[in-house]
Short mmCIF file of C-alpha atoms in Angstrom, two decimals:
data_model
loop_
_atom_site.label_atom_id
_atom_site.label_comp_id
_atom_site.label_asym_id
_atom_site.label_seq_id
_atom_site.Cartn_x
_atom_site.Cartn_y
_atom_site.Cartn_z
CA MET A 1 0.01 0.03 -0.02
CA SER A 2 2.87 2.37 0.74
CA ALA A 3 4.00 2.18 -2.84
CA GLY A 4 0.82 3.91 -3.90
CA VAL A 5 1.32 6.93 -1.76
CA SER A 6 3.70 8.73 -4.00
CA ALA A 7 1.31 8.28 -6.94
CA TYR A 8 -1.35 10.32 -5.19
CA PRO A 9 0.34 13.58 -3.92
CA LEU A 10 -1.32 15.93 -1.70
CA GLN A 11 -3.67 18.51 -3.36
CA ASP A 12 -1.65 21.31 -1.79
CA THR A 13 1.88 20.56 -0.40
CA VAL A 14 2.64 24.17 0.57
CA LEU A 15 2.14 24.58 4.33
CA LEU A 16 0.21 27.51 5.73
CA PRO A 17 3.19 29.29 7.34
CA GLU A 18 5.09 29.17 4.03
CA ARG A 19 2.07 30.56 2.12
CA ILE A 20 1.67 33.37 4.55
CA GLY A 21 5.38 34.03 4.35
CA GLU A 22 5.17 34.29 0.49
CA LEU A 23 2.00 36.45 0.47
CA THR A 24 3.33 38.99 3.00
CA GLY A 25 6.94 38.98 2.05
CA LEU A 26 7.97 37.75 5.48
CA ASP A 27 10.02 34.98 3.98
CA GLY A 28 12.49 37.67 2.91
CA PHE A 29 13.30 38.42 6.62
CA GLY A 30 15.00 35.17 7.29
CA LEU A 31 14.29 33.29 10.53
CA ALA A 32 12.49 36.17 12.14
CA GLY A 33 10.06 36.38 9.27
CA GLU A 34 9.46 32.64 9.34
CA LEU A 35 8.68 32.77 12.97
CA VAL A 36 6.18 35.69 12.57
CA ALA A 37 4.52 33.76 9.66
CA ALA A 38 4.39 30.58 11.72
CA PHE A 39 2.76 32.60 14.62
CA VAL A 40 0.16 34.17 12.30
CA ALA A 41 -0.64 30.72 10.83
CA ALA A 42 -0.92 29.18 14.22
CA ALA A 43 -3.26 32.00 15.36
CA ILE A 44 -5.56 31.44 12.37
CA VAL A 45 -5.88 27.72 13.09
CA GLY A 46 -6.22 28.37 16.83
CA SER A 47 -8.91 31.03 16.29
CA LEU A 48 -10.90 28.74 13.97
CA MET A 49 -10.88 25.89 16.56
CA LEU A 50 -11.73 28.20 19.52
CA ALA A 51 -14.64 29.76 17.54
CA MET A 52 -16.00 26.25 16.92
CA THR A 53 -15.64 25.46 20.56
CA GLY A 54 -17.34 28.75 21.49
CA VAL A 55 -20.32 27.62 19.43
CA ALA A 56 -20.31 24.04 20.46
CA GLY A 57 -20.16 24.50 24.23
CA PRO A 58 -22.71 27.15 25.20
CA TRP A 59 -25.12 26.71 22.19
CA ALA A 60 -24.80 23.59 20.03
CA LYS A 61 -24.47 21.16 22.91
CA ARG A 62 -27.74 22.57 24.52
CA LYS A 63 -29.69 22.58 21.19
CA ILE A 64 -28.60 19.10 20.18
CA THR A 65 -29.31 17.59 23.63
CA ALA A 66 -32.71 19.38 23.62
CA ALA A 67 -33.59 17.90 20.26
CA PHE A 68 -32.85 14.33 21.60
CA THR A 69 -34.80 14.84 24.80
CA ASP A 70 -37.80 16.71 23.27
CA ARG A 71 -37.14 20.03 24.85
CA ILE A 72 -36.68 23.64 23.54
CA ALA A 73 -33.35 24.64 25.13
CA VAL A 74 -32.05 28.25 24.70
CA ASN A 75 -34.31 30.49 22.62
CA ARG A 76 -34.45 33.87 24.26
CA LEU A 77 -31.22 35.61 23.07
CA GLY A 78 -31.03 36.11 19.31
CA PRO A 79 -32.17 33.75 16.55
CA ALA A 80 -32.47 30.22 18.00
CA GLY A 81 -30.79 31.56 21.14
CA ILE A 82 -27.40 31.91 19.41
CA PHE A 83 -26.41 34.98 21.48
CA ILE A 84 -26.30 32.78 24.53
CA ILE A 85 -22.65 32.36 23.53
CA VAL A 86 -22.01 35.97 24.33
CA ALA A 87 -24.06 35.96 27.52
CA ASP A 88 -22.32 32.96 28.87
CA ALA A 89 -18.92 34.36 28.08
CA VAL A 90 -19.67 37.45 29.96
CA ARG A 91 -21.30 35.65 32.75
CA LEU A 92 -18.47 33.14 33.37
CA LEU A 93 -15.59 35.46 32.83
CA SER A 94 -17.06 38.16 35.12
CA LYS A 95 -17.50 35.86 38.08
CA GLU A 96 -15.21 35.82 41.01
CA LEU A 97 -12.33 33.39 40.90
CA ILE A 98 -12.49 31.50 44.16
CA ILE A 99 -9.35 29.69 45.17
CA PRO A 100 -9.57 26.79 47.79
CA GLU A 101 -7.77 27.72 50.92
CA ASN A 102 -5.43 24.68 50.92
CA ALA A 103 -4.96 24.58 47.12
CA ASP A 104 -1.51 23.73 45.64
CA ARG A 105 -1.47 27.06 43.74
CA PRO A 106 1.25 26.27 41.03
CA ALA A 107 -0.60 23.11 40.09
CA TYR A 108 -4.02 24.51 40.49
CA ASP A 109 -3.22 27.55 38.20
CA LEU A 110 -1.49 25.59 35.44
CA ALA A 111 -3.97 22.65 35.10
CA PRO A 112 -6.49 24.57 33.06
CA ILE A 113 -3.81 25.84 30.74
CA VAL A 114 -2.34 22.25 30.28
CA VAL A 115 -5.75 20.83 29.53
CA ALA A 116 -6.70 23.43 26.84
CA GLY A 117 -3.14 23.84 25.46
CA SER A 118 -2.54 20.23 24.91
CA ALA A 119 -5.49 20.03 22.52
CA LEU A 120 -4.52 23.18 20.57
CA LEU A 121 -1.02 21.67 20.04
CA GLY A 122 -2.50 18.60 18.43
CA PHE A 123 -4.00 20.73 15.55
CA ALA A 124 -0.49 21.74 14.36
CA VAL A 125 -0.12 18.67 12.22
CA ILE A 126 -3.71 18.17 11.08
CA PRO A 127 -4.19 18.76 7.24
CA MET A 128 -7.53 20.71 7.11
CA GLY A 129 -7.58 21.24 3.28
CA SER A 130 -7.68 24.44 1.36
CA GLY A 131 -3.98 25.11 2.17
CA ILE A 132 -4.72 25.15 6.12
CA HIS A 133 -1.93 22.88 7.37
CA LEU A 134 0.70 24.15 9.81
CA ALA A 135 3.30 21.34 9.80
CA ASP A 136 3.74 17.88 8.36
CA PRO A 137 6.50 16.11 10.24
CA GLU A 138 7.28 12.47 9.51
CA VAL A 139 6.10 11.42 12.92
CA GLY A 140 2.83 13.50 12.71
CA LEU A 141 0.48 10.73 14.03
CA ALA A 142 2.81 9.90 16.95
CA TYR A 143 2.99 13.59 17.80
CA VAL A 144 -0.82 13.95 18.01
CA PHE A 145 -1.19 11.06 20.33
CA ALA A 146 1.67 12.33 22.42
CA VAL A 147 0.43 15.87 22.86
CA SER A 148 -3.14 14.90 23.43
CA GLY A 149 -2.07 12.57 26.23
CA ILE A 150 -0.67 15.59 28.09
CA ALA A 151 -4.23 16.52 29.05
CA SER A 152 -4.15 13.62 31.46
CA ILE A 153 -1.44 15.38 33.45
CA GLY A 154 -3.58 18.50 33.61
CA LEU A 155 -6.52 16.49 34.99
CA VAL A 156 -4.39 14.92 37.64
CA MET A 157 -2.99 18.31 38.62
CA ALA A 158 -6.51 19.72 38.85
CA GLY A 159 -7.71 16.87 41.04
CA TYR A 160 -4.94 16.68 43.60
CA SER A 161 -4.32 20.46 43.91
CA SER A 162 -7.91 21.40 44.59
CA SER A 163 -7.79 20.15 48.27
CA ASN A 164 -11.13 18.34 47.71
CA LYS A 165 -11.71 14.60 47.95
CA TYR A 166 -14.19 14.57 45.03
CA SER A 167 -11.70 16.35 42.91
CA LEU A 168 -9.05 13.78 43.80
CA ILE A 169 -11.26 10.91 43.01
CA GLY A 170 -12.08 12.55 39.63
CA GLY A 171 -8.40 12.99 38.92
CA LEU A 172 -7.58 9.37 39.77
CA ARG A 173 -10.45 8.12 37.62
CA ALA A 174 -9.21 10.27 34.71
CA VAL A 175 -5.75 8.71 34.95
CA ALA A 176 -7.20 5.21 35.07
CA GLN A 177 -9.44 5.80 32.21
CA ASN A 178 -6.89 7.44 29.94
CA ILE A 179 -4.40 4.76 30.51
CA ALA A 180 -7.00 2.05 29.80
CA TYR A 181 -8.07 3.68 26.51
CA GLU A 182 -4.93 5.34 25.28
CA ILE A 183 -3.27 2.05 24.48
CA PRO A 184 -6.16 0.66 22.40
CA LEU A 185 -6.45 4.07 20.69
CA VAL A 186 -2.80 4.09 19.68
CA VAL A 187 -2.66 0.41 18.65
CA THR A 188 -5.74 0.89 16.39
CA GLY A 189 -4.13 3.93 14.91
CA MET A 190 -1.06 1.87 14.17
CA SER A 191 -3.18 -0.42 11.93
CA VAL A 192 -3.72 2.63 9.71
CA VAL A 193 0.00 3.25 9.70
CA ILE A 194 0.52 -0.26 8.37
CA PHE A 195 -1.83 0.35 5.54
CA ALA A 196 -0.40 3.83 4.64
CA GLY A 197 3.23 2.95 5.34
CA THR A 198 3.91 6.23 7.08
CA LEU A 199 3.32 8.17 10.18
CA GLN A 200 3.09 11.44 8.29
CA MET A 201 -0.39 12.88 8.40
CA GLY A 202 -0.40 14.44 4.85
CA GLU A 203 0.74 11.12 3.34
CA ILE A 204 -1.96 9.21 5.25
CA VAL A 205 -4.47 11.47 3.65
CA ALA A 206 -2.88 11.10 0.22
CA ALA A 207 -2.99 7.36 0.51
CA GLN A 208 -6.79 7.50 0.84
CA HIS A 209 -7.14 9.27 -2.50
CA GLU A 210 -6.78 5.92 -4.31
CA THR A 211 -9.92 4.18 -5.69
CA LEU A 212 -11.12 1.29 -3.62
CA VAL A 213 -13.84 0.23 -6.08
CA GLU A 214 -15.83 1.80 -8.90
CA ILE A 215 -19.69 1.34 -8.81
CA ALA A 216 -21.75 2.58 -11.73
CA GLY A 217 -19.08 4.94 -12.78
CA VAL A 218 -18.70 6.36 -9.24
CA SER A 219 -15.26 5.90 -7.56
CA ILE A 220 -15.28 4.93 -3.93
CA PRO A 221 -12.10 6.24 -2.34
CA THR A 222 -9.81 4.08 -0.14
CA TRP A 223 -10.90 5.66 3.06
CA TYR A 224 -9.64 3.39 5.85
CA ALA A 225 -13.11 3.54 7.55
CA LEU A 226 -14.23 1.54 4.44
CA VAL A 227 -11.08 -0.59 4.18
CA ASN A 228 -11.12 -1.60 7.81
CA PRO A 229 -14.51 -0.66 9.53
CA PHE A 230 -13.61 -2.74 12.54
CA ALA A 231 -10.66 -0.55 13.37
CA PHE A 232 -12.84 2.55 12.72
CA VAL A 233 -15.41 1.35 15.23
CA LEU A 234 -12.65 0.46 17.73
CA PHE A 235 -11.01 3.89 17.33
CA LEU A 236 -14.40 5.73 17.69
CA VAL A 237 -15.19 3.87 20.94
CA ALA A 238 -11.66 4.49 22.36
CA ASN A 239 -11.85 8.14 21.32
CA PHE A 240 -15.18 8.66 23.05
CA ALA A 241 -13.57 7.36 26.27
CA GLU A 242 -10.50 9.53 25.73
CA VAL A 243 -12.59 12.69 25.55
CA GLY A 244 -14.70 11.63 28.44
CA ARG A 245 -18.05 11.48 26.70
CA ASN A 246 -21.03 9.32 27.72
CA PRO A 247 -20.99 6.46 28.61
CA PHE A 248 -17.43 7.17 29.70
CA ASP A 249 -17.76 10.38 31.64
CA THR A 250 -16.94 8.85 35.04
CA PRO A 251 -14.09 11.32 35.91
CA GLU A 252 -16.55 14.06 36.27
CA ALA A 253 -19.78 12.09 37.01
CA PRO A 254 -21.93 14.78 38.65
CA THR A 255 -24.29 12.29 40.42
CA GLU A 256 -21.34 10.54 42.06
CA ILE A 257 -18.49 13.04 42.68
CA VAL A 258 -20.08 16.44 42.23
CA ALA A 259 -18.06 17.42 39.10
CA GLY A 260 -14.81 15.52 39.75
CA TYR A 261 -11.58 17.19 38.89
CA GLN A 262 -13.25 20.52 38.06
CA THR A 263 -15.42 20.78 41.21
CA GLU A 264 -13.33 23.63 42.75
CA TYR A 265 -12.79 25.63 39.54
CA SER A 266 -14.70 28.80 38.79
CA SER A 267 -14.58 31.87 36.54
CA VAL A 268 -11.91 31.95 33.89
CA TYR A 269 -10.30 28.70 35.17
CA PHE A 270 -13.58 26.80 34.75
CA VAL A 271 -13.89 28.26 31.22
CA LEU A 272 -10.45 26.94 30.24
CA ILE A 273 -11.18 23.47 31.53
CA TYR A 274 -14.59 23.45 29.81
CA LEU A 275 -12.86 24.84 26.61
CA GLY A 276 -10.22 22.13 26.82
CA GLU A 277 -12.89 19.39 27.03
CA PHE A 278 -14.53 20.53 23.87
CA LEU A 279 -11.22 21.26 22.09
CA HIS A 280 -10.30 17.48 22.70
CA ILE A 281 -13.57 16.39 21.22
CA PHE A 282 -12.81 18.37 18.04
CA LEU A 283 -9.26 17.11 18.05
CA GLY A 284 -10.48 13.58 18.38
CA GLY A 285 -12.86 14.31 15.40
CA ALA A 286 -9.98 15.78 13.49
CA ILE A 287 -7.85 12.59 13.99
CA ILE A 288 -10.73 10.42 12.97
CA ALA A 289 -11.43 12.37 9.90
CA THR A 290 -7.70 12.47 8.84
CA ILE A 291 -6.81 8.79 9.41
CA PHE A 292 -10.17 7.13 8.50
CA LEU A 293 -12.37 9.53 6.49
CA GLY A 294 -9.92 10.90 3.92
CA GLY A 295 -9.09 14.16 5.77
CA PRO A 296 -10.45 17.08 3.77
CA ALA A 297 -11.31 15.02 0.76
CA GLY A 298 -14.80 15.31 -0.75
CA PRO A 299 -16.63 16.29 -3.94
CA VAL A 300 -17.70 19.81 -5.07
CA LEU A 301 -17.02 21.76 -1.76
CA PRO A 302 -13.64 23.08 -0.64
CA GLY A 303 -11.52 20.78 1.46
CA ILE A 304 -11.78 22.83 4.67
CA VAL A 305 -15.65 22.53 4.51
CA TRP A 306 -15.52 18.80 4.23
CA PHE A 307 -13.05 18.63 7.02
CA LEU A 308 -15.35 20.75 9.33
CA ILE A 309 -18.34 18.64 8.36
CA LYS A 310 -16.52 15.45 9.40
CA ILE A 311 -15.44 16.72 12.79
CA TRP A 312 -18.88 18.21 13.47
CA ALA A 313 -20.30 14.79 12.59
CA VAL A 314 -18.18 13.25 15.39
CA PHE A 315 -19.18 16.01 17.77
CA LEU A 316 -22.87 15.19 16.96
CA ALA A 317 -22.14 11.48 17.72
CA THR A 318 -20.69 12.37 21.12
CA GLN A 319 -23.88 14.38 22.00
CA TRP A 320 -26.12 11.61 20.73
CA LEU A 321 -24.31 9.18 23.16
CA ARG A 322 -24.68 11.72 25.92
CA SER A 323 -28.41 11.74 25.52
CA ALA A 324 -28.97 8.14 24.64
CA VAL A 325 -26.51 5.84 26.57
CA PRO A 326 -26.27 5.73 30.38
CA ARG A 327 -23.01 6.04 32.15
CA VAL A 328 -21.12 2.85 33.06
CA ARG A 329 -19.63 2.21 36.55
CA ILE A 330 -15.98 2.90 36.89
CA ASP A 331 -15.12 -0.88 37.37
CA GLN A 332 -17.10 -1.57 34.08
CA LEU A 333 -15.28 1.20 32.39
CA ILE A 334 -11.84 -0.12 33.26
CA GLU A 335 -12.89 -3.60 32.32
CA ILE A 336 -14.19 -2.51 28.92
CA GLY A 337 -10.80 -0.88 28.21
CA TRP A 338 -8.38 -3.62 29.44
CA LYS A 339 -10.31 -6.85 28.68
CA GLY A 340 -12.36 -5.66 25.70
CA LEU A 341 -10.78 -2.89 23.58
CA LEU A 342 -7.16 -3.71 24.18
CA VAL A 343 -7.55 -7.36 23.12
CA LEU A 344 -9.53 -6.40 20.03
CA ALA A 345 -7.05 -3.65 19.16
CA PHE A 346 -4.10 -6.12 19.15
CA ALA A 347 -6.15 -8.63 17.22
CA ASN A 348 -6.98 -5.98 14.68
CA LEU A 349 -3.31 -4.95 14.41
CA VAL A 350 -2.14 -8.50 13.80
CA LEU A 351 -4.83 -9.27 11.31
CA THR A 352 -4.02 -5.98 9.44
CA ALA A 353 -0.32 -6.86 9.27
CA VAL A 354 -1.04 -10.34 7.93
CA ILE A 355 -3.43 -9.03 5.18
CA VAL A 356 -1.02 -6.16 4.18
CA GLY A 357 1.88 -8.75 4.21
CA LEU A 358 -0.05 -11.07 1.98
CA ILE A 359 -1.01 -8.26 -0.45
CA ALA A 360 2.59 -7.08 -0.61
#
């Protein structure tokens, strides 16, 4: 399969910082110009993701959940209640920041930044189409898994530094959950690497441009969700657990441990943790879109539009599960990860290696 990668080059191999440098003339200022162009490009991608999170958290989440549960949700501020985004931002950011008396301040202050920042770092190597791609290192997929895993450290910091037993329990649950599901997530992702023959995100997308089968004159692309639907389902389930969505939201189960690791957070700190949660949902959707759904590939519409449609589809799936599937107990959650997904992930990896080896 890797031999076919070079025959299907990326639609646009110029990275966004390079394009900005060329358009603005910053590339003529040497290293300083390259750094400025890279900063501007990162600001563009970061602003896009933050804007989507701003829509998803205060508004879309409520409207989608209301649709599933036969309610109206927000409808007073603006068309369909869309201005609740502004109202919530003002309300949350203007509230007093209350620090627990015995909190471990360095860890307490840094935890929200770690949770939100780790997700933003992951978007650096995601090819979004239409020339929006910050970097394309040869170890891109490994990089995404590594930086997204940093969020676990932030959750532990938030839990133990809050001087609250419920926060501590939530932090410990978060570590146990992330360890149990991070390994199946990575192992399942490696089955895609075997097919594509590379860890480079741009090349993984390019490999999916090949034609899998042609039906009635319509070419079906080699999206790995179609090539290996079993791996796709495994990755989806592990991803839902990684981002803490139902039925895997035990680290912040409100009926059991108040709000878990974020119980003692308020004002801007709570906003950052809440923001980080939704950024990780979109990062998970971006990874799924990239390695299983052809990245920004799609007919007629620009690549960036198809990319956003795919990650919003994953977000919709998380909200559907939130409304339709009950939460599992912590012991059931750990058992599903270690005894279920892990075994299936390694079986999928071995089977994929055998199939690719026979084809080769």
